mmCIF file of N, CA and C in Angstrom:
data_model
loop_
_atom_site.group_PDB
_atom_site.id
_atom_site.type_symbol
_atom_site.label_atom_id
_atom_site.label_comp_id
_atom_site.label_asym_id
_atom_site.label_seq_id
_atom_site.Cartn_x
_atom_site.Cartn_y
_atom_site.Cartn_z
ATOM 1 N N MET A 1 7.240 -13.537 37.688
ATOM 2 C CA MET A 1 5.940 -13.907 37.268
ATOM 3 C C MET A 1 5.839 -13.633 35.725
ATOM 4 N N GLN A 2 5.212 -14.699 34.953
ATOM 5 C CA GLN A 2 5.119 -14.472 33.374
ATOM 6 C C GLN A 2 3.945 -13.592 33.259
ATOM 7 N N ALA A 3 3.986 -13.062 32.131
ATOM 8 C CA ALA A 3 2.757 -12.027 31.421
ATOM 9 C C ALA A 3 1.424 -12.673 31.632
ATOM 10 N N ALA A 4 1.275 -13.959 30.968
ATOM 11 C CA ALA A 4 0.137 -14.520 31.128
ATOM 12 C C ALA A 4 -0.417 -14.902 32.484
ATOM 13 N N GLU A 5 0.351 -15.333 33.125
ATOM 14 C CA GLU A 5 0.083 -15.646 34.748
ATOM 15 C C GLU A 5 -0.460 -14.472 35.472
ATOM 16 N N SER A 6 0.176 -13.271 35.317
ATOM 17 C CA SER A 6 -0.059 -12.020 35.990
ATOM 18 C C SER A 6 -1.478 -11.629 35.421
ATOM 19 N N LEU A 7 -1.759 -11.678 34.230
ATOM 20 C CA LEU A 7 -3.270 -11.195 33.727
ATOM 21 C C LEU A 7 -4.223 -12.242 34.436
ATOM 22 N N ILE A 8 -3.911 -13.420 34.583
ATOM 23 C CA ILE A 8 -4.892 -14.484 35.156
ATOM 24 C C ILE A 8 -4.995 -14.146 36.742
ATOM 25 N N ALA A 9 -3.721 -14.004 37.377
ATOM 26 C CA ALA A 9 -3.888 -13.919 38.777
ATOM 27 C C ALA A 9 -4.298 -12.393 39.314
ATOM 28 N N ARG A 10 -4.132 -11.459 38.378
ATOM 29 C CA ARG A 10 -4.488 -10.119 38.704
ATOM 30 C C ARG A 10 -5.290 -9.493 37.494
ATOM 31 N N PRO A 11 -6.522 -9.882 37.175
ATOM 32 C CA PRO A 11 -7.016 -9.375 35.907
ATOM 33 C C PRO A 11 -7.353 -7.878 36.047
ATOM 34 N N GLN A 12 -7.160 -7.253 37.221
ATOM 35 C CA GLN A 12 -7.396 -5.680 37.301
ATOM 36 C C GLN A 12 -6.241 -5.072 36.588
ATOM 37 N N ARG A 13 -5.162 -5.642 36.267
ATOM 38 C CA ARG A 13 -4.137 -5.042 35.556
ATOM 39 C C ARG A 13 -4.112 -5.289 33.994
ATOM 40 N N ALA A 14 -5.082 -6.070 33.501
ATOM 41 C CA ALA A 14 -5.430 -6.134 32.024
ATOM 42 C C ALA A 14 -6.087 -4.968 31.661
ATOM 43 N N ARG A 15 -6.194 -4.898 30.284
ATOM 44 C CA ARG A 15 -6.874 -3.521 29.708
ATOM 45 C C ARG A 15 -8.258 -3.652 29.859
ATOM 46 N N ALA A 16 -8.955 -4.957 29.769
ATOM 47 C CA ALA A 16 -10.161 -5.163 30.147
ATOM 48 C C ALA A 16 -10.485 -5.813 31.478
ATOM 49 N N ALA A 17 -10.437 -4.779 32.457
ATOM 50 C CA ALA A 17 -10.225 -5.126 33.821
ATOM 51 C C ALA A 17 -11.409 -5.977 34.300
ATOM 52 N N ASP A 18 -12.443 -5.910 33.648
ATOM 53 C CA ASP A 18 -13.768 -6.723 34.265
ATOM 54 C C ASP A 18 -14.042 -7.991 33.578
ATOM 55 N N THR A 19 -13.003 -8.523 32.729
ATOM 56 C CA THR A 19 -13.313 -9.568 31.917
ATOM 57 C C THR A 19 -12.262 -10.599 32.323
ATOM 58 N N SER A 20 -12.592 -11.698 33.043
ATOM 59 C CA SER A 20 -11.667 -12.872 33.387
ATOM 60 C C SER A 20 -11.723 -13.820 32.121
ATOM 61 N N LEU A 21 -10.755 -14.705 32.370
ATOM 62 C CA LEU A 21 -10.716 -15.846 31.150
ATOM 63 C C LEU A 21 -12.150 -16.586 31.296
ATOM 64 N N ALA A 22 -12.603 -16.873 32.467
ATOM 65 C CA ALA A 22 -13.910 -17.600 32.575
ATOM 66 C C ALA A 22 -15.046 -16.817 31.928
ATOM 67 N N ASP A 23 -15.024 -15.578 32.302
ATOM 68 C CA ASP A 23 -16.046 -14.677 31.556
ATOM 69 C C ASP A 23 -15.995 -14.758 30.095
ATOM 70 N N ALA A 24 -14.850 -14.652 29.375
ATOM 71 C CA ALA A 24 -14.630 -14.648 28.130
ATOM 72 C C ALA A 24 -15.058 -16.073 27.480
ATOM 73 N N ILE A 25 -14.892 -16.935 28.188
ATOM 74 C CA ILE A 25 -15.150 -18.365 27.619
ATOM 75 C C ILE A 25 -16.756 -18.407 27.632
ATOM 76 N N LEU A 26 -17.307 -18.103 28.750
ATOM 77 C CA LEU A 26 -18.749 -18.049 28.889
ATOM 78 C C LEU A 26 -19.430 -17.200 27.867
ATOM 79 N N ALA A 27 -18.827 -15.966 27.495
ATOM 80 C CA ALA A 27 -19.395 -15.020 26.635
ATOM 81 C C ALA A 27 -19.390 -15.620 25.228
ATOM 82 N N SER A 28 -18.261 -16.339 24.961
ATOM 83 C CA SER A 28 -18.088 -16.994 23.644
ATOM 84 C C SER A 28 -19.020 -18.153 23.480
ATOM 85 N N ALA A 29 -19.247 -18.935 24.467
ATOM 86 C CA ALA A 29 -20.198 -20.012 24.519
ATOM 87 C C ALA A 29 -21.714 -19.462 24.345
ATOM 88 N N SER A 30 -21.918 -18.325 24.941
ATOM 89 C CA SER A 30 -23.201 -17.720 24.900
ATOM 90 C C SER A 30 -23.615 -17.350 23.416
ATOM 91 N N CYS A 31 -22.436 -17.160 22.663
ATOM 92 C CA CYS A 31 -22.749 -16.638 21.150
ATOM 93 C C CYS A 31 -23.442 -17.921 20.330
ATOM 94 N N LEU A 32 -23.321 -19.003 20.892
ATOM 95 C CA LEU A 32 -23.764 -20.310 20.081
ATOM 96 C C LEU A 32 -25.312 -20.448 20.283
ATOM 97 N N GLY A 33 -25.926 -20.252 19.229
ATOM 98 C CA GLY A 33 -27.434 -20.450 19.395
ATOM 99 C C GLY A 33 -28.145 -21.614 19.828
ATOM 100 N N ASP A 34 -27.394 -22.690 19.561
ATOM 101 C CA ASP A 34 -28.022 -24.068 19.947
ATOM 102 C C ASP A 34 -27.631 -24.246 21.450
ATOM 103 N N THR A 35 -28.687 -24.452 22.426
ATOM 104 C CA THR A 35 -28.160 -24.531 23.880
ATOM 105 C C THR A 35 -27.490 -25.894 24.064
ATOM 106 N N GLY A 36 -27.836 -26.998 23.294
ATOM 107 C CA GLY A 36 -27.029 -28.276 23.417
ATOM 108 C C GLY A 36 -25.613 -28.128 23.053
ATOM 109 N N LEU A 37 -25.426 -27.382 22.052
ATOM 110 C CA LEU A 37 -23.969 -27.139 21.677
ATOM 111 C C LEU A 37 -23.250 -26.375 22.389
ATOM 112 N N ARG A 38 -23.983 -25.362 23.274
ATOM 113 C CA ARG A 38 -23.320 -24.502 24.242
ATOM 114 C C ARG A 38 -22.899 -25.319 25.429
ATOM 115 N N LYS A 39 -23.800 -26.290 25.800
ATOM 116 C CA LYS A 39 -23.558 -27.136 27.049
ATOM 117 C C LYS A 39 -22.353 -27.972 26.608
ATOM 118 N N ALA A 40 -22.385 -28.575 25.491
ATOM 119 C CA ALA A 40 -21.370 -29.635 25.186
ATOM 120 C C ALA A 40 -19.958 -28.742 24.992
ATOM 121 N N CYS A 41 -19.871 -27.488 24.414
ATOM 122 C CA CYS A 41 -18.633 -26.757 24.504
ATOM 123 C C CYS A 41 -18.206 -26.413 25.969
ATOM 124 N N LEU A 42 -19.030 -26.108 26.826
ATOM 125 C CA LEU A 42 -18.723 -25.885 28.212
ATOM 126 C C LEU A 42 -18.302 -27.112 29.108
ATOM 127 N N GLU A 43 -18.919 -28.183 28.601
ATOM 128 C CA GLU A 43 -18.540 -29.318 29.450
ATOM 129 C C GLU A 43 -17.366 -30.142 28.957
ATOM 130 N N THR A 44 -16.837 -29.698 27.785
ATOM 131 C CA THR A 44 -15.599 -30.181 27.170
ATOM 132 C C THR A 44 -14.447 -29.265 26.947
ATOM 133 N N LEU A 45 -13.863 -28.700 28.013
ATOM 134 C CA LEU A 45 -12.719 -27.595 27.885
ATOM 135 C C LEU A 45 -11.440 -28.476 27.606
ATOM 136 N N LEU A 46 -10.930 -27.858 26.393
ATOM 137 C CA LEU A 46 -9.544 -28.015 26.390
ATOM 138 C C LEU A 46 -8.638 -26.911 26.356
ATOM 139 N N VAL A 47 -7.792 -27.031 27.582
ATOM 140 C CA VAL A 47 -6.797 -25.776 27.695
ATOM 141 C C VAL A 47 -5.559 -26.326 27.266
ATOM 142 N N CYS A 48 -5.022 -25.666 26.162
ATOM 143 C CA CYS A 48 -3.746 -25.962 25.545
ATOM 144 C C CYS A 48 -2.827 -24.717 25.405
ATOM 145 N N GLY A 49 -1.651 -25.038 24.867
ATOM 146 C CA GLY A 49 -0.677 -23.847 24.597
ATOM 147 C C GLY A 49 0.006 -23.558 25.736
ATOM 148 N N GLY A 50 0.990 -22.680 25.728
ATOM 149 C CA GLY A 50 1.815 -22.303 26.671
ATOM 150 C C GLY A 50 1.192 -21.784 27.905
ATOM 151 N N GLY A 51 0.049 -21.245 27.837
ATOM 152 C CA GLY A 51 -0.554 -20.922 29.202
ATOM 153 C C GLY A 51 -1.020 -21.938 29.867
ATOM 154 N N SER A 52 -1.346 -23.202 29.416
ATOM 155 C CA SER A 52 -1.833 -24.249 30.059
ATOM 156 C C SER A 52 -0.861 -24.840 31.127
ATOM 157 N N SER A 53 0.436 -24.636 30.974
ATOM 158 C CA SER A 53 1.356 -24.920 31.867
ATOM 159 C C SER A 53 1.287 -24.134 33.216
ATOM 160 N N ILE A 54 0.693 -23.040 33.291
ATOM 161 C CA ILE A 54 0.541 -22.224 34.522
ATOM 162 C C ILE A 54 -0.065 -23.083 35.640
ATOM 163 N N PRO A 55 0.654 -23.268 36.710
ATOM 164 C CA PRO A 55 0.317 -24.065 37.839
ATOM 165 C C PRO A 55 -1.104 -23.771 38.346
ATOM 166 N N GLY A 56 -1.938 -24.684 38.427
ATOM 167 C CA GLY A 56 -3.281 -24.250 38.994
ATOM 168 C C GLY A 56 -4.302 -23.695 38.062
ATOM 169 N N ILE A 57 -3.938 -23.393 36.826
ATOM 170 C CA ILE A 57 -4.930 -22.640 35.826
ATOM 171 C C ILE A 57 -6.153 -23.449 35.542
ATOM 172 N N ILE A 58 -6.148 -24.792 35.374
ATOM 173 C CA ILE A 58 -7.082 -25.517 34.929
ATOM 174 C C ILE A 58 -8.076 -25.615 36.072
ATOM 175 N N ARG A 59 -7.687 -25.871 37.301
ATOM 176 C CA ARG A 59 -8.305 -26.051 38.584
ATOM 177 C C ARG A 59 -9.163 -24.685 38.862
ATOM 178 N N ARG A 60 -8.436 -23.608 38.607
ATOM 179 C CA ARG A 60 -9.108 -22.365 38.847
ATOM 180 C C ARG A 60 -10.106 -21.897 37.848
ATOM 181 N N LEU A 61 -9.752 -22.170 36.483
ATOM 182 C CA LEU A 61 -10.678 -21.881 35.445
ATOM 183 C C LEU A 61 -12.090 -22.723 35.655
ATOM 184 N N VAL A 62 -11.940 -24.034 35.982
ATOM 185 C CA VAL A 62 -13.159 -24.975 36.245
ATOM 186 C C VAL A 62 -13.911 -24.446 37.508
ATOM 187 N N SER A 63 -13.156 -23.855 38.392
ATOM 188 C CA SER A 63 -13.958 -23.456 39.626
ATOM 189 C C SER A 63 -14.717 -22.216 39.180
ATOM 190 N N GLU A 64 -14.057 -21.244 38.637
ATOM 191 C CA GLU A 64 -14.693 -20.011 38.287
ATOM 192 C C GLU A 64 -15.913 -20.244 37.177
ATOM 193 N N LEU A 65 -15.750 -21.079 36.340
ATOM 194 C CA LEU A 65 -16.927 -21.578 35.427
ATOM 195 C C LEU A 65 -18.025 -22.198 36.152
ATOM 196 N N HIS A 66 -17.673 -23.058 37.105
ATOM 197 C CA HIS A 66 -18.727 -23.501 38.052
ATOM 198 C C HIS A 66 -19.670 -22.613 38.611
ATOM 199 N N GLN A 67 -18.951 -21.464 39.089
ATOM 200 C CA GLN A 67 -19.783 -20.205 39.644
ATOM 201 C C GLN A 67 -20.491 -19.530 38.713
ATOM 202 N N LEU A 68 -19.985 -19.509 37.440
ATOM 203 C CA LEU A 68 -20.766 -18.671 36.453
ATOM 204 C C LEU A 68 -21.873 -19.230 35.751
ATOM 205 N N CYS A 69 -21.648 -20.720 35.798
ATOM 206 C CA CYS A 69 -22.636 -21.507 34.864
ATOM 207 C C CYS A 69 -23.835 -21.871 35.676
ATOM 208 N N PRO A 70 -25.114 -22.127 34.825
ATOM 209 C CA PRO A 70 -26.046 -22.614 35.565
ATOM 210 C C PRO A 70 -25.874 -24.134 35.981
ATOM 211 N N PRO A 71 -26.690 -24.633 37.090
ATOM 212 C CA PRO A 71 -26.360 -25.850 37.622
ATOM 213 C C PRO A 71 -26.459 -27.056 36.600
ATOM 214 N N SER A 72 -27.275 -26.876 35.378
ATOM 215 C CA SER A 72 -27.478 -27.806 34.544
ATOM 216 C C SER A 72 -26.167 -28.103 33.661
ATOM 217 N N ILE A 73 -25.011 -27.170 33.641
ATOM 218 C CA ILE A 73 -23.958 -27.244 33.112
ATOM 219 C C ILE A 73 -22.737 -27.505 33.996
ATOM 220 N N THR A 74 -21.915 -28.715 33.809
ATOM 221 C CA THR A 74 -20.914 -28.967 34.560
ATOM 222 C C THR A 74 -19.674 -28.893 33.842
ATOM 223 N N PRO A 75 -18.929 -27.743 33.901
ATOM 224 C CA PRO A 75 -17.696 -27.486 33.147
ATOM 225 C C PRO A 75 -16.586 -28.615 33.572
ATOM 226 N N GLN A 76 -16.035 -29.287 32.663
ATOM 227 C CA GLN A 76 -14.869 -30.357 32.815
ATOM 228 C C GLN A 76 -13.907 -30.183 31.901
ATOM 229 N N PRO A 77 -12.720 -30.216 32.389
ATOM 230 C CA PRO A 77 -11.440 -30.105 31.322
ATOM 231 C C PRO A 77 -11.359 -31.574 30.625
ATOM 232 N N VAL A 78 -10.762 -31.443 29.528
ATOM 233 C CA VAL A 78 -10.502 -32.569 28.801
ATOM 234 C C VAL A 78 -8.891 -32.775 28.828
ATOM 235 N N THR A 79 -8.450 -33.913 29.326
ATOM 236 C CA THR A 79 -7.103 -34.191 29.711
ATOM 237 C C THR A 79 -6.446 -34.838 28.415
ATOM 238 N N CYS A 80 -5.198 -34.732 28.296
ATOM 239 C CA CYS A 80 -4.368 -35.286 27.198
ATOM 240 C C CYS A 80 -4.318 -36.743 27.545
ATOM 241 N N PRO A 81 -4.418 -37.592 26.370
ATOM 242 C CA PRO A 81 -4.297 -39.025 26.636
ATOM 243 C C PRO A 81 -2.998 -39.365 27.124
ATOM 244 N N GLU A 82 -2.975 -40.366 28.023
ATOM 245 C CA GLU A 82 -1.739 -40.859 28.521
ATOM 246 C C GLU A 82 -0.702 -41.188 27.588
ATOM 247 N N TYR A 83 -0.862 -41.675 26.460
ATOM 248 C CA TYR A 83 0.075 -42.138 25.402
ATOM 249 C C TYR A 83 0.764 -40.984 24.834
ATOM 250 N N MET A 84 0.276 -39.773 24.991
ATOM 251 C CA MET A 84 0.910 -38.455 24.498
ATOM 252 C C MET A 84 2.135 -38.119 25.451
ATOM 253 N N PRO A 85 2.998 -37.788 24.778
ATOM 254 C CA PRO A 85 4.400 -37.094 25.672
ATOM 255 C C PRO A 85 3.879 -36.079 26.555
ATOM 256 N N GLU A 86 4.616 -35.849 27.568
ATOM 257 C CA GLU A 86 4.364 -34.995 28.616
ATOM 258 C C GLU A 86 4.240 -33.560 28.126
ATOM 259 N N GLN A 87 4.921 -33.059 27.332
ATOM 260 C CA GLN A 87 4.955 -31.671 26.785
ATOM 261 C C GLN A 87 4.004 -31.476 25.579
ATOM 262 N N SER A 88 3.288 -32.409 25.290
ATOM 263 C CA SER A 88 2.414 -32.208 24.077
ATOM 264 C C SER A 88 1.321 -31.228 24.347
ATOM 265 N N VAL A 89 0.945 -30.983 25.581
ATOM 266 C CA VAL A 89 -0.169 -30.075 25.897
ATOM 267 C C VAL A 89 0.368 -28.790 25.504
ATOM 268 N N ARG A 90 1.633 -28.473 25.715
ATOM 269 C CA ARG A 90 2.028 -27.180 25.621
ATOM 270 C C ARG A 90 2.225 -26.699 24.032
ATOM 271 N N TYR A 91 2.367 -27.758 23.171
ATOM 272 C CA TYR A 91 2.380 -27.628 21.650
ATOM 273 C C TYR A 91 1.163 -27.849 21.133
ATOM 274 N N SER A 92 0.051 -28.470 21.767
ATOM 275 C CA SER A 92 -1.123 -28.975 21.135
ATOM 276 C C SER A 92 -1.807 -28.025 20.319
ATOM 277 N N SER A 93 -1.863 -26.904 20.607
ATOM 278 C CA SER A 93 -2.597 -25.762 19.682
ATOM 279 C C SER A 93 -2.016 -25.761 18.353
ATOM 280 N N TRP A 94 -0.588 -25.813 18.287
ATOM 281 C CA TRP A 94 0.221 -25.741 17.150
ATOM 282 C C TRP A 94 -0.109 -26.921 16.361
ATOM 283 N N MET A 95 -0.061 -28.082 16.988
ATOM 284 C CA MET A 95 -0.283 -29.515 16.238
ATOM 285 C C MET A 95 -1.501 -29.621 15.698
ATOM 286 N N GLY A 96 -2.528 -29.144 16.523
ATOM 287 C CA GLY A 96 -3.809 -29.169 15.908
ATOM 288 C C GLY A 96 -4.131 -28.241 14.788
ATOM 289 N N GLY A 97 -3.606 -27.113 14.655
ATOM 290 C CA GLY A 97 -3.623 -26.302 13.458
ATOM 291 C C GLY A 97 -2.926 -26.996 12.405
ATOM 292 N N ALA A 98 -1.794 -27.674 12.641
ATOM 293 C CA ALA A 98 -1.035 -28.290 11.601
ATOM 294 C C ALA A 98 -1.916 -29.510 10.888
ATOM 295 N N ILE A 99 -2.659 -30.185 11.892
ATOM 296 C CA ILE A 99 -3.321 -31.271 11.404
ATOM 297 C C ILE A 99 -4.436 -30.830 10.583
ATOM 298 N N LEU A 100 -5.238 -29.850 11.163
ATOM 299 C CA LEU A 100 -6.265 -29.186 10.438
ATOM 300 C C LEU A 100 -5.882 -28.705 8.976
ATOM 301 N N SER A 101 -4.895 -28.038 8.938
ATOM 302 C CA SER A 101 -4.436 -27.518 7.618
ATOM 303 C C SER A 101 -4.107 -28.632 6.663
ATOM 304 N N LYS A 102 -3.835 -29.957 7.142
ATOM 305 C CA LYS A 102 -3.543 -30.914 6.363
ATOM 306 C C LYS A 102 -4.865 -31.617 5.906
ATOM 307 N N ILE A 103 -5.792 -31.675 6.783
ATOM 308 C CA ILE A 103 -7.178 -32.230 6.588
ATOM 309 C C ILE A 103 -8.124 -31.308 5.677
ATOM 310 N N ALA A 104 -8.105 -29.963 6.134
ATOM 311 C CA ALA A 104 -8.983 -29.097 5.362
ATOM 312 C C ALA A 104 -8.496 -28.470 3.913
ATOM 313 N N PHE A 105 -7.197 -28.515 3.654
ATOM 314 C CA PHE A 105 -6.900 -27.907 2.448
ATOM 315 C C PHE A 105 -6.452 -29.161 1.523
ATOM 316 N N GLN A 106 -6.816 -29.150 0.295
ATOM 317 C CA GLN A 106 -6.271 -30.131 -0.606
ATOM 318 C C GLN A 106 -4.834 -30.072 -0.833
ATOM 319 N N GLN A 107 -4.086 -31.223 -1.121
ATOM 320 C CA GLN A 107 -2.762 -31.354 -1.336
ATOM 321 C C GLN A 107 -1.959 -30.216 -2.014
ATOM 322 N N ASN A 108 -2.508 -29.746 -3.070
ATOM 323 C CA ASN A 108 -1.838 -28.847 -4.032
ATOM 324 C C ASN A 108 -2.523 -27.409 -3.976
ATOM 325 N N GLN A 109 -3.237 -27.144 -2.937
ATOM 326 C CA GLN A 109 -4.009 -25.940 -2.760
ATOM 327 C C GLN A 109 -3.158 -24.961 -1.958
ATOM 328 N N HIS A 110 -1.701 -25.014 -2.053
ATOM 329 C CA HIS A 110 -1.077 -23.993 -1.248
ATOM 330 C C HIS A 110 0.094 -23.646 -2.151
ATOM 331 N N ALA A 111 0.601 -22.484 -1.954
ATOM 332 C CA ALA A 111 1.640 -21.885 -2.702
ATOM 333 C C ALA A 111 2.867 -21.865 -1.839
ATOM 334 N N SER A 112 3.834 -22.426 -2.138
ATOM 335 C CA SER A 112 5.310 -22.365 -1.639
ATOM 336 C C SER A 112 5.942 -21.127 -1.988
ATOM 337 N N LYS A 113 7.075 -20.794 -1.214
ATOM 338 C CA LYS A 113 7.927 -19.740 -1.348
ATOM 339 C C LYS A 113 8.645 -19.695 -2.779
ATOM 340 N N TYR A 114 8.894 -20.803 -3.202
ATOM 341 C CA TYR A 114 9.561 -21.196 -4.456
ATOM 342 C C TYR A 114 8.547 -20.775 -5.534
ATOM 343 N N ASP A 115 7.189 -21.326 -5.380
ATOM 344 C CA ASP A 115 6.194 -21.089 -6.375
ATOM 345 C C ASP A 115 5.968 -19.436 -6.561
ATOM 346 N N TYR A 116 5.960 -18.963 -5.549
ATOM 347 C CA TYR A 116 5.759 -17.479 -5.431
ATOM 348 C C TYR A 116 6.854 -16.727 -6.176
ATOM 349 N N ASN A 117 8.089 -17.166 -5.876
ATOM 350 C CA ASN A 117 9.242 -16.520 -6.332
ATOM 351 C C ASN A 117 9.248 -16.725 -7.886
ATOM 352 N N GLU A 118 8.857 -17.944 -8.295
ATOM 353 C CA GLU A 118 8.823 -18.139 -9.804
ATOM 354 C C GLU A 118 7.866 -17.334 -10.544
ATOM 355 N N SER A 119 6.484 -17.358 -9.949
ATOM 356 C CA SER A 119 5.418 -16.751 -10.701
ATOM 357 C C SER A 119 4.911 -15.497 -10.218
ATOM 358 N N GLY A 120 5.169 -15.153 -8.990
ATOM 359 C CA GLY A 120 4.640 -13.838 -8.500
ATOM 360 C C GLY A 120 3.237 -14.054 -7.829
ATOM 361 N N PRO A 121 2.642 -12.970 -7.578
ATOM 362 C CA PRO A 121 1.337 -13.084 -6.900
ATOM 363 C C PRO A 121 0.213 -13.945 -7.776
ATOM 364 N N SER A 122 0.384 -14.122 -8.915
ATOM 365 C CA SER A 122 -0.767 -14.783 -9.542
ATOM 366 C C SER A 122 -0.711 -16.194 -9.399
ATOM 367 N N ILE A 123 0.235 -16.651 -8.729
ATOM 368 C CA ILE A 123 0.371 -18.106 -8.177
ATOM 369 C C ILE A 123 -0.735 -18.536 -7.196
ATOM 370 N N ILE A 124 -1.104 -17.452 -6.652
ATOM 371 C CA ILE A 124 -2.049 -17.519 -5.476
ATOM 372 C C ILE A 124 -3.432 -17.732 -6.089
ATOM 373 N N HIS A 125 -3.875 -16.973 -7.137
ATOM 374 C CA HIS A 125 -4.942 -17.065 -7.874
ATOM 375 C C HIS A 125 -5.201 -18.453 -8.589
ATOM 376 N N ARG A 126 -4.088 -19.066 -9.059
ATOM 377 C CA ARG A 126 -4.026 -20.336 -9.843
ATOM 378 C C ARG A 126 -4.242 -21.515 -8.913
ATOM 379 N N LYS A 127 -3.435 -21.466 -7.772
ATOM 380 C CA LYS A 127 -3.452 -22.477 -6.949
ATOM 381 C C LYS A 127 -4.529 -22.724 -5.930
ATOM 382 N N CYS A 128 -4.873 -21.467 -5.517
ATOM 383 C CA CYS A 128 -5.769 -21.341 -4.223
ATOM 384 C C CYS A 128 -7.136 -20.890 -4.796
ATOM 385 N N GLY A 129 -7.362 -20.413 -5.849
ATOM 386 C CA GLY A 129 -8.516 -19.846 -6.359
ATOM 387 C C GLY A 129 -9.650 -20.708 -6.914
#
């Protein structure tokens, strides 16, 4: 059994024995002030990364969230589009971060290893500051 699967299957072995994945998601959503935003986040769940390949994880997560959420909120998983390769869910969190970094940061607002070796720490202040 893999480490991530054992924590979900037997959360009592985890350090925070009373907190399941569903509890953690609900607690995070509860931090959102706007109830509409909270509802939208809980009704569009994206389970990605290596842990998403655990058999039955999405079904179990949605089932547990249904038990914890008020009746006005219906947790639903967002599925990967059919045109995406089968393994893309496994790497989707990495791909999303890569895309976000391209969108969020200007083209020349990063320092490469070459730049750092040439100029030292001051390159960070010049390019990113």
